[in-house]
PDB file of C-alpha atoms in Angstrom:
ATOM      1  CA  UNK A1291     -11.683  -1.347 -28.969  1.00  0.00           C
ATOM      2  CA  UNK A1292      -8.669  -2.294 -31.029  1.00  0.00           C
ATOM      3  CA  UNK A1293      -6.132  -2.296 -28.199  1.00  0.00           C
ATOM      4  CA  UNK A1294      -4.945  -4.871 -25.654  1.00  0.00           C
ATOM      5  CA  UNK A1295      -7.700  -5.404 -23.097  1.00  0.00           C
ATOM      6  CA  UNK A1296      -7.074  -6.506 -19.517  1.00  0.00           C
ATOM      7  CA  UNK A1297      -9.451  -7.459 -16.719  1.00  0.00           C
ATOM      8  CA  UNK A1298     -10.011  -6.865 -13.937  1.00  0.00           C
ATOM      9  CA  UNK A1299      -8.473  -3.390 -13.926  1.00  0.00           C
ATOM     10  CA  UNK A1300      -8.309  -3.426 -10.131  1.00  0.00           C
ATOM     11  CA  UNK A1301      -8.196  -6.371  -7.751  1.00  0.00           C
ATOM     12  CA  UNK A1302      -7.850  -6.433  -3.984  1.00  0.00           C
ATOM     13  CA  UNK A1303      -6.988  -9.885  -2.688  1.00  0.00           C
ATOM     14  CA  UNK A1304      -6.549 -11.155   0.832  1.00  0.00           C
ATOM     15  CA  UNK A1305      -3.198 -12.769   1.521  1.00  0.00           C
ATOM     16  CA  UNK A1306      -3.388 -16.430   0.607  1.00  0.00           C
ATOM     17  CA  UNK A1307      -6.160 -15.962  -1.971  1.00  0.00           C
ATOM     18  CA  UNK A1308      -5.753 -17.111  -5.582  1.00  0.00           C
ATOM     19  CA  UNK A1309      -6.228 -14.547  -8.376  1.00  0.00           C
ATOM     20  CA  UNK A1310      -6.613 -14.768 -12.148  1.00  0.00           C
ATOM     21  CA  UNK A1311      -5.845 -11.891 -14.498  1.00  0.00           C
ATOM     22  CA  UNK A1312      -7.092 -11.953 -18.074  1.00  0.00           C
ATOM     23  CA  UNK A1313      -5.598 -10.500 -21.235  1.00  0.00           C
ATOM     24  CA  UNK A1314      -7.239 -10.107 -24.645  1.00  0.00           C
ATOM     25  CA  UNK A1315      -4.467  -9.223 -27.106  1.00  0.00           C
ATOM     26  CA  UNK A1316      -4.937  -7.272 -30.307  1.00  0.00           C
ATOM     27  CA  UNK A1317      -6.611  -9.556 -32.846  1.00  0.00           C
ATOM     28  CA  UNK A1318      -4.097 -11.468 -34.927  1.00  0.00           C
ATOM     29  CA  UNK A1319      -1.114 -10.745 -32.700  1.00  0.00           C
ATOM     30  CA  UNK A1320       1.006 -13.866 -32.413  1.00  0.00           C
ATOM     31  CA  UNK A1321       3.269 -12.730 -29.585  1.00  0.00           C
ATOM     32  CA  UNK A1322       1.964 -12.106 -26.078  1.00  0.00           C
ATOM     33  CA  UNK A1323       3.908 -10.914 -23.039  1.00  0.00           C
ATOM     34  CA  UNK A1324       3.244 -10.431 -19.349  1.00  0.00           C
ATOM     35  CA  UNK A1325       5.200  -7.822 -17.388  1.00  0.00           C
ATOM     36  CA  UNK A1326       5.115  -6.820 -13.716  1.00  0.00           C
ATOM     37  CA  UNK A1327       5.508  -3.176 -12.702  1.00  0.00           C
ATOM     38  CA  UNK A1328       6.112  -2.199  -9.093  1.00  0.00           C
ATOM     39  CA  UNK A1329       5.428   1.359  -7.957  1.00  0.00           C
ATOM     40  CA  UNK A1330       8.074   3.750  -9.266  1.00  0.00           C
ATOM     41  CA  UNK A1331       9.800   1.065 -11.331  1.00  0.00           C
ATOM     42  CA  UNK A1332       9.912   0.098 -14.969  1.00  0.00           C
ATOM     43  CA  UNK A1333       8.051  -2.996 -16.204  1.00  0.00           C
ATOM     44  CA  UNK A1334       9.855  -6.307 -15.677  1.00  0.00           C
ATOM     45  CA  UNK A1335       9.458  -9.292 -17.974  1.00  0.00           C
ATOM     46  CA  UNK A1336       7.522 -12.287 -16.658  1.00  0.00           C
ATOM     47  CA  UNK A1337       6.714 -14.574 -19.577  1.00  0.00           C
ATOM     48  CA  UNK A1338       6.358 -14.824 -23.380  1.00  0.00           C
ATOM     49  CA  UNK A1339       3.998 -16.764 -25.637  1.00  0.00           C
ATOM     50  CA  UNK A1340       4.141 -17.318 -29.365  1.00  0.00           C
ATOM     51  CA  UNK A1341       0.629 -18.456 -30.259  1.00  0.00           C
ATOM     52  CA  UNK A1342      -0.249 -21.067 -27.603  1.00  0.00           C
ATOM     53  CA  UNK A1343       3.367 -22.019 -26.852  1.00  0.00           C
ATOM     54  CA  UNK A1344       4.975 -20.549 -23.753  1.00  0.00           C
ATOM     55  CA  UNK A1345       8.535 -20.033 -24.964  1.00  0.00           C
ATOM     56  CA  UNK A1346       9.967 -18.246 -21.942  1.00  0.00           C
ATOM     57  CA  UNK A1347       8.774 -18.209 -18.347  1.00  0.00           C
ATOM     58  CA  UNK A1348      12.089 -17.237 -16.819  1.00  0.00           C
ATOM     59  CA  UNK A1349      10.742 -14.033 -15.267  1.00  0.00           C
ATOM     60  CA  UNK A1350       7.986 -15.632 -13.196  1.00  0.00           C
ATOM     61  CA  UNK A1351       8.993 -14.878  -9.572  1.00  0.00           C
ATOM     62  CA  UNK A1352       7.974 -18.229  -8.071  1.00  0.00           C
ATOM     63  CA  UNK A1353       6.043 -21.407  -8.753  1.00  0.00           C
ATOM     64  CA  UNK A1354       2.945 -19.625  -7.416  1.00  0.00           C
ATOM     65  CA  UNK A1355       2.792 -17.804 -10.749  1.00  0.00           C
ATOM     66  CA  UNK A1356       1.356 -19.589 -13.756  1.00  0.00           C
ATOM     67  CA  UNK A1357       0.374 -18.320 -17.220  1.00  0.00           C
ATOM     68  CA  UNK A1358      -1.489 -19.957 -20.061  1.00  0.00           C
ATOM     69  CA  UNK A1359      -2.761 -19.162 -23.546  1.00  0.00           C
ATOM     70  CA  UNK A1360      -4.508 -22.378 -24.561  1.00  0.00           C
ATOM     71  CA  UNK A1361      -5.961 -21.308 -27.910  1.00  0.00           C
ATOM     72  CA  UNK A1362      -3.328 -18.796 -28.921  1.00  0.00           C
ATOM     73  CA  UNK A1363      -5.452 -15.733 -28.227  1.00  0.00           C
ATOM     74  CA  UNK A1364      -6.686 -14.897 -24.694  1.00  0.00           C
ATOM     75  CA  UNK A1365      -4.160 -15.388 -21.905  1.00  0.00           C
ATOM     76  CA  UNK A1366      -4.580 -15.779 -18.162  1.00  0.00           C
ATOM     77  CA  UNK A1367      -1.978 -15.060 -15.481  1.00  0.00           C
ATOM     78  CA  UNK A1368      -2.757 -16.932 -12.290  1.00  0.00           C
ATOM     79  CA  UNK A1369      -1.203 -16.223  -8.914  1.00  0.00           C
ATOM     80  CA  UNK A1370      -1.749 -18.781  -6.185  1.00  0.00           C
ATOM     81  CA  UNK A1371      -1.612 -18.071  -2.457  1.00  0.00           C
ATOM     82  CA  UNK A1372      -0.981 -14.354  -2.991  1.00  0.00           C
ATOM     83  CA  UNK A1373       1.575 -12.579  -0.810  1.00  0.00           C
ATOM     84  CA  UNK A1374       1.960  -8.867  -0.086  1.00  0.00           C
ATOM     85  CA  UNK A1375       5.037  -8.696  -2.307  1.00  0.00           C
ATOM     86  CA  UNK A1376       2.822  -9.673  -5.260  1.00  0.00           C
ATOM     87  CA  UNK A1377       1.162  -6.230  -5.098  1.00  0.00           C
ATOM     88  CA  UNK A1378       1.966  -4.562  -8.426  1.00  0.00           C
ATOM     89  CA  UNK A1379       0.552  -3.685 -11.812  1.00  0.00           C
ATOM     90  CA  UNK A1380       0.466  -6.644 -14.195  1.00  0.00           C
ATOM     91  CA  UNK A1381       0.798  -5.509 -17.800  1.00  0.00           C
ATOM     92  CA  UNK A1382      -0.075  -7.591 -20.816  1.00  0.00           C
ATOM     93  CA  UNK A1383       1.367  -6.729 -24.218  1.00  0.00           C
ATOM     94  CA  UNK A1384       1.093  -8.125 -27.725  1.00  0.00           C
ATOM     95  CA  UNK A1385       2.884  -7.877 -31.023  1.00  0.00           C
ATOM     96  CA  UNK A1386       2.287  -9.134 -34.553  1.00  0.00           C
ATOM     97  CA  UNK A1387       4.834 -11.466 -36.139  1.00  0.00           C
ATOM     98  CA  UNK A1388       7.763  -9.730 -37.786  1.00  0.00           C
ATOM     99  CA  UNK A1389       7.019  -6.356 -36.214  1.00  0.00           C
ATOM    100  CA  UNK A1390       9.415  -4.887 -33.694  1.00  0.00           C
ATOM    101  CA  UNK A1391       6.810  -2.932 -31.693  1.00  0.00           C
ATOM    102  CA  UNK A1392       5.062  -4.198 -28.562  1.00  0.00           C
ATOM    103  CA  UNK A1393       1.677  -2.724 -27.579  1.00  0.00           C
ATOM    104  CA  UNK A1394       0.641  -2.664 -23.929  1.00  0.00           C
ATOM    105  CA  UNK A1395      -2.708  -2.876 -22.209  1.00  0.00           C
ATOM    106  CA  UNK A1396      -3.814  -0.616 -19.355  1.00  0.00           C
ATOM    107  CA  UNK A1397      -2.742  -3.138 -16.732  1.00  0.00           C
ATOM    108  CA  UNK A1398      -4.367  -4.982 -13.851  1.00  0.00           C
ATOM    109  CA  UNK A1399      -3.629  -3.358 -10.484  1.00  0.00           C
ATOM    110  CA  UNK A1400      -3.291  -6.022  -7.789  1.00  0.00           C
ATOM    111  CA  UNK A1401      -3.233  -5.105  -4.100  1.00  0.00           C
ATOM    112  CA  UNK A1402      -2.728  -7.904  -1.588  1.00  0.00           C
ATOM    113  CA  UNK A1403      -3.871  -7.070   1.944  1.00  0.00           C
TER     114      UNK A1403
ATOM    115  CA  UNK B 225      22.782  -8.988 -19.173  1.00  0.00           C
ATOM    116  CA  UNK B 226      21.003  -6.026 -20.744  1.00  0.00           C
ATOM    117  CA  UNK B 227      20.935  -2.867 -18.643  1.00  0.00           C
ATOM    118  CA  UNK B 228      19.053   0.413 -19.042  1.00  0.00           C
ATOM    119  CA  UNK B 229      19.628   3.480 -16.865  1.00  0.00           C
ATOM    120  CA  UNK B 230      17.492   6.596 -17.187  1.00  0.00           C
ATOM    121  CA  UNK B 231      18.279  10.057 -15.876  1.00  0.00           C
ATOM    122  CA  UNK B 232      17.145  12.177 -14.259  1.00  0.00           C
ATOM    123  CA  UNK B 233      14.627  10.239 -12.171  1.00  0.00           C
ATOM    124  CA  UNK B 234      12.371  13.314 -12.115  1.00  0.00           C
ATOM    125  CA  UNK B 235      12.363  16.587 -14.029  1.00  0.00           C
ATOM    126  CA  UNK B 236      10.285  19.680 -13.505  1.00  0.00           C
ATOM    127  CA  UNK B 237       9.999  22.195 -16.357  1.00  0.00           C
ATOM    128  CA  UNK B 238       8.096  25.373 -16.962  1.00  0.00           C
ATOM    129  CA  UNK B 239       5.874  25.427 -20.002  1.00  0.00           C
ATOM    130  CA  UNK B 240       8.045  26.277 -23.008  1.00  0.00           C
ATOM    131  CA  UNK B 241      11.314  25.309 -21.295  1.00  0.00           C
ATOM    132  CA  UNK B 242      13.046  22.755 -23.555  1.00  0.00           C
ATOM    133  CA  UNK B 243      15.133  19.914 -22.097  1.00  0.00           C
ATOM    134  CA  UNK B 244      16.362  16.353 -22.670  1.00  0.00           C
ATOM    135  CA  UNK B 245      15.938  12.998 -20.982  1.00  0.00           C
ATOM    136  CA  UNK B 246      18.776  10.480 -21.060  1.00  0.00           C
ATOM    137  CA  UNK B 247      18.764   6.701 -21.489  1.00  0.00           C
ATOM    138  CA  UNK B 248      22.066   4.819 -21.200  1.00  0.00           C
ATOM    139  CA  UNK B 249      22.058   1.180 -22.229  1.00  0.00           C
ATOM    140  CA  UNK B 250      24.225  -1.936 -22.378  1.00  0.00           C
ATOM    141  CA  UNK B 251      23.346  -4.761 -24.762  1.00  0.00           C
ATOM    142  CA  UNK B 252      25.357  -7.387 -26.596  1.00  0.00           C
ATOM    143  CA  UNK B 253      23.704  -6.327 -29.849  1.00  0.00           C
ATOM    144  CA  UNK B 254      20.878  -3.842 -30.328  1.00  0.00           C
ATOM    145  CA  UNK B 255      17.707  -5.008 -32.045  1.00  0.00           C
ATOM    146  CA  UNK B 256      15.894  -1.821 -31.102  1.00  0.00           C
ATOM    147  CA  UNK B 257      15.653   0.975 -28.548  1.00  0.00           C
ATOM    148  CA  UNK B 258      12.137   1.997 -27.598  1.00  0.00           C
ATOM    149  CA  UNK B 259      10.596   5.032 -25.953  1.00  0.00           C
ATOM    150  CA  UNK B 260       7.217   4.792 -24.254  1.00  0.00           C
ATOM    151  CA  UNK B 261       5.074   7.338 -22.458  1.00  0.00           C
ATOM    152  CA  UNK B 262       3.128   6.243 -19.368  1.00  0.00           C
ATOM    153  CA  UNK B 263       0.378   8.328 -17.784  1.00  0.00           C
ATOM    154  CA  UNK B 264      -0.709   7.627 -14.182  1.00  0.00           C
ATOM    155  CA  UNK B 265      -2.924   4.545 -14.003  1.00  0.00           C
ATOM    156  CA  UNK B 266      -2.315   3.664 -17.657  1.00  0.00           C
ATOM    157  CA  UNK B 267      -0.173   1.227 -19.586  1.00  0.00           C
ATOM    158  CA  UNK B 268       2.896   2.323 -21.553  1.00  0.00           C
ATOM    159  CA  UNK B 269       2.066   4.032 -24.855  1.00  0.00           C
ATOM    160  CA  UNK B 270       4.509   3.448 -27.711  1.00  0.00           C
ATOM    161  CA  UNK B 271       6.347   6.528 -29.008  1.00  0.00           C
ATOM    162  CA  UNK B 272       9.447   5.564 -31.046  1.00  0.00           C
ATOM    163  CA  UNK B 273      11.743   2.755 -32.090  1.00  0.00           C
ATOM    164  CA  UNK B 274      15.373   3.512 -32.994  1.00  0.00           C
ATOM    165  CA  UNK B 275      17.651   0.933 -34.572  1.00  0.00           C
ATOM    166  CA  UNK B 276      21.087   2.355 -35.284  1.00  0.00           C
ATOM    167  CA  UNK B 277      23.447   5.088 -34.119  1.00  0.00           C
ATOM    168  CA  UNK B 278      22.719   8.422 -35.733  1.00  0.00           C
ATOM    169  CA  UNK B 279      19.034   7.702 -36.227  1.00  0.00           C
ATOM    170  CA  UNK B 280      16.500  10.349 -35.203  1.00  0.00           C
ATOM    171  CA  UNK B 281      12.701  10.284 -35.008  1.00  0.00           C
ATOM    172  CA  UNK B 282      10.249  13.079 -34.277  1.00  0.00           C
ATOM    173  CA  UNK B 283       6.671  13.336 -33.121  1.00  0.00           C
ATOM    174  CA  UNK B 284       5.169  16.725 -32.329  1.00  0.00           C
ATOM    175  CA  UNK B 285       7.370  18.268 -29.594  1.00  0.00           C
ATOM    176  CA  UNK B 286       9.415  15.099 -29.064  1.00  0.00           C
ATOM    177  CA  UNK B 287      12.587  14.032 -30.842  1.00  0.00           C
ATOM    178  CA  UNK B 288      14.483  10.843 -30.048  1.00  0.00           C
ATOM    179  CA  UNK B 289      18.133  10.322 -30.974  1.00  0.00           C
ATOM    180  CA  UNK B 290      20.457   7.343 -30.649  1.00  0.00           C
ATOM    181  CA  UNK B 291      24.192   6.788 -30.185  1.00  0.00           C
ATOM    182  CA  UNK B 292      26.031   3.522 -29.561  1.00  0.00           C
ATOM    183  CA  UNK B 293      25.668   3.900 -25.793  1.00  0.00           C
ATOM    184  CA  UNK B 294      22.720   6.181 -25.137  1.00  0.00           C
ATOM    185  CA  UNK B 295      19.532   7.735 -26.395  1.00  0.00           C
ATOM    186  CA  UNK B 296      18.099  11.150 -25.745  1.00  0.00           C
ATOM    187  CA  UNK B 297      14.491  12.254 -25.761  1.00  0.00           C
ATOM    188  CA  UNK B 298      14.445  15.950 -26.522  1.00  0.00           C
ATOM    189  CA  UNK B 299      11.334  17.896 -25.565  1.00  0.00           C
ATOM    190  CA  UNK B 300      10.932  21.236 -27.317  1.00  0.00           C
ATOM    191  CA  UNK B 301       8.681  23.914 -25.816  1.00  0.00           C
ATOM    192  CA  UNK B 302       6.807  21.421 -23.623  1.00  0.00           C
ATOM    193  CA  UNK B 303       3.187  21.848 -22.594  1.00  0.00           C
ATOM    194  CA  UNK B 304       1.491  20.654 -19.385  1.00  0.00           C
ATOM    195  CA  UNK B 305      -0.066  17.763 -21.310  1.00  0.00           C
ATOM    196  CA  UNK B 306       3.437  16.388 -21.895  1.00  0.00           C
ATOM    197  CA  UNK B 307       3.613  15.577 -18.179  1.00  0.00           C
ATOM    198  CA  UNK B 308       4.058  11.800 -17.819  1.00  0.00           C
ATOM    199  CA  UNK B 309       6.639   9.148 -17.065  1.00  0.00           C
ATOM    200  CA  UNK B 310       8.874   8.415 -20.043  1.00  0.00           C
ATOM    201  CA  UNK B 311      10.217   4.878 -20.249  1.00  0.00           C
ATOM    202  CA  UNK B 312      13.176   3.670 -22.295  1.00  0.00           C
ATOM    203  CA  UNK B 313      13.607   0.004 -23.209  1.00  0.00           C
ATOM    204  CA  UNK B 314      15.984  -2.113 -25.283  1.00  0.00           C
ATOM    205  CA  UNK B 315      15.595  -5.328 -27.220  1.00  0.00           C
ATOM    206  CA  UNK B 316      18.798  -7.214 -27.873  1.00  0.00           C
ATOM    207  CA  UNK B 317      19.628  -9.278 -30.922  1.00  0.00           C
ATOM    208  CA  UNK B 318      20.670 -12.373 -28.973  1.00  0.00           C
ATOM    209  CA  UNK B 319      18.772 -15.433 -27.826  1.00  0.00           C
ATOM    210  CA  UNK B 320      16.081 -13.528 -25.908  1.00  0.00           C
ATOM    211  CA  UNK B 321      15.437 -11.110 -28.738  1.00  0.00           C
ATOM    212  CA  UNK B 322      11.698 -10.931 -28.040  1.00  0.00           C
ATOM    213  CA  UNK B 323      11.761  -9.314 -24.601  1.00  0.00           C
ATOM    214  CA  UNK B 324      12.127  -5.658 -23.661  1.00  0.00           C
ATOM    215  CA  UNK B 325      14.362  -4.554 -20.795  1.00  0.00           C
ATOM    216  CA  UNK B 326      13.128  -1.297 -19.303  1.00  0.00           C
ATOM    217  CA  UNK B 327      14.702   1.493 -17.302  1.00  0.00           C
ATOM    218  CA  UNK B 328      12.959   2.927 -14.257  1.00  0.00           C
ATOM    219  CA  UNK B 329      11.668   5.909 -16.178  1.00  0.00           C
ATOM    220  CA  UNK B 330      11.843   9.689 -15.899  1.00  0.00           C
ATOM    221  CA  UNK B 331       8.872  11.453 -14.325  1.00  0.00           C
ATOM    222  CA  UNK B 332       8.352  14.697 -16.245  1.00  0.00           C
ATOM    223  CA  UNK B 333       6.212  17.477 -14.816  1.00  0.00           C
ATOM    224  CA  UNK B 334       5.499  20.559 -16.950  1.00  0.00           C
ATOM    225  CA  UNK B 335       4.056  23.476 -15.040  1.00  0.00           C
ATOM    226  CA  UNK B 336       1.851  26.082 -16.771  1.00  0.00           C
TER     227      UNK B 336
END
């Protein structure tokens, strides 16, 4: 499809396990964002890439969270040593340069047990 | 710091009963105010962007309006398929002008 694609859609991780969430942005979109959405809350900003450069990682909750976009297209959000408080929906979004609209994927639902 | 407050948290309407959702915001300078629709288990779906006070945009039964401090999403003669969470977000014109700051959303239920 032509939209933002995320995988896996659902992930159950045992506490302490490492997880990796993948995002395929819309082709040609320079900007890529990761957001975290807890149940009943609005999305909260985690990090921002312009091409392969991570320009803002101020929203990452701890040093267990790491994001990369090595070739300026696909991005991976990695969470090390998962904790129960990491349970949330992780949303990826992308935007073309010079356009003020951000398009979201369906999200990756992470449950830590 | 940018702030977005949405009210009410939840709204129940009968089919055909028009109403409005509110989004109050605080930004140093507004680069855009955004409305998204989010269905259960889905990502936010873009609806509108508003840029300046007095601006209005329409799409089917939805109309978004903007003042200097708030935005309204008016729903005219809603149908059950309009049931969803409606999210408001702002983008400021300052140093972090790429990120969206969201409210908590309004959960709209339209009963047949």
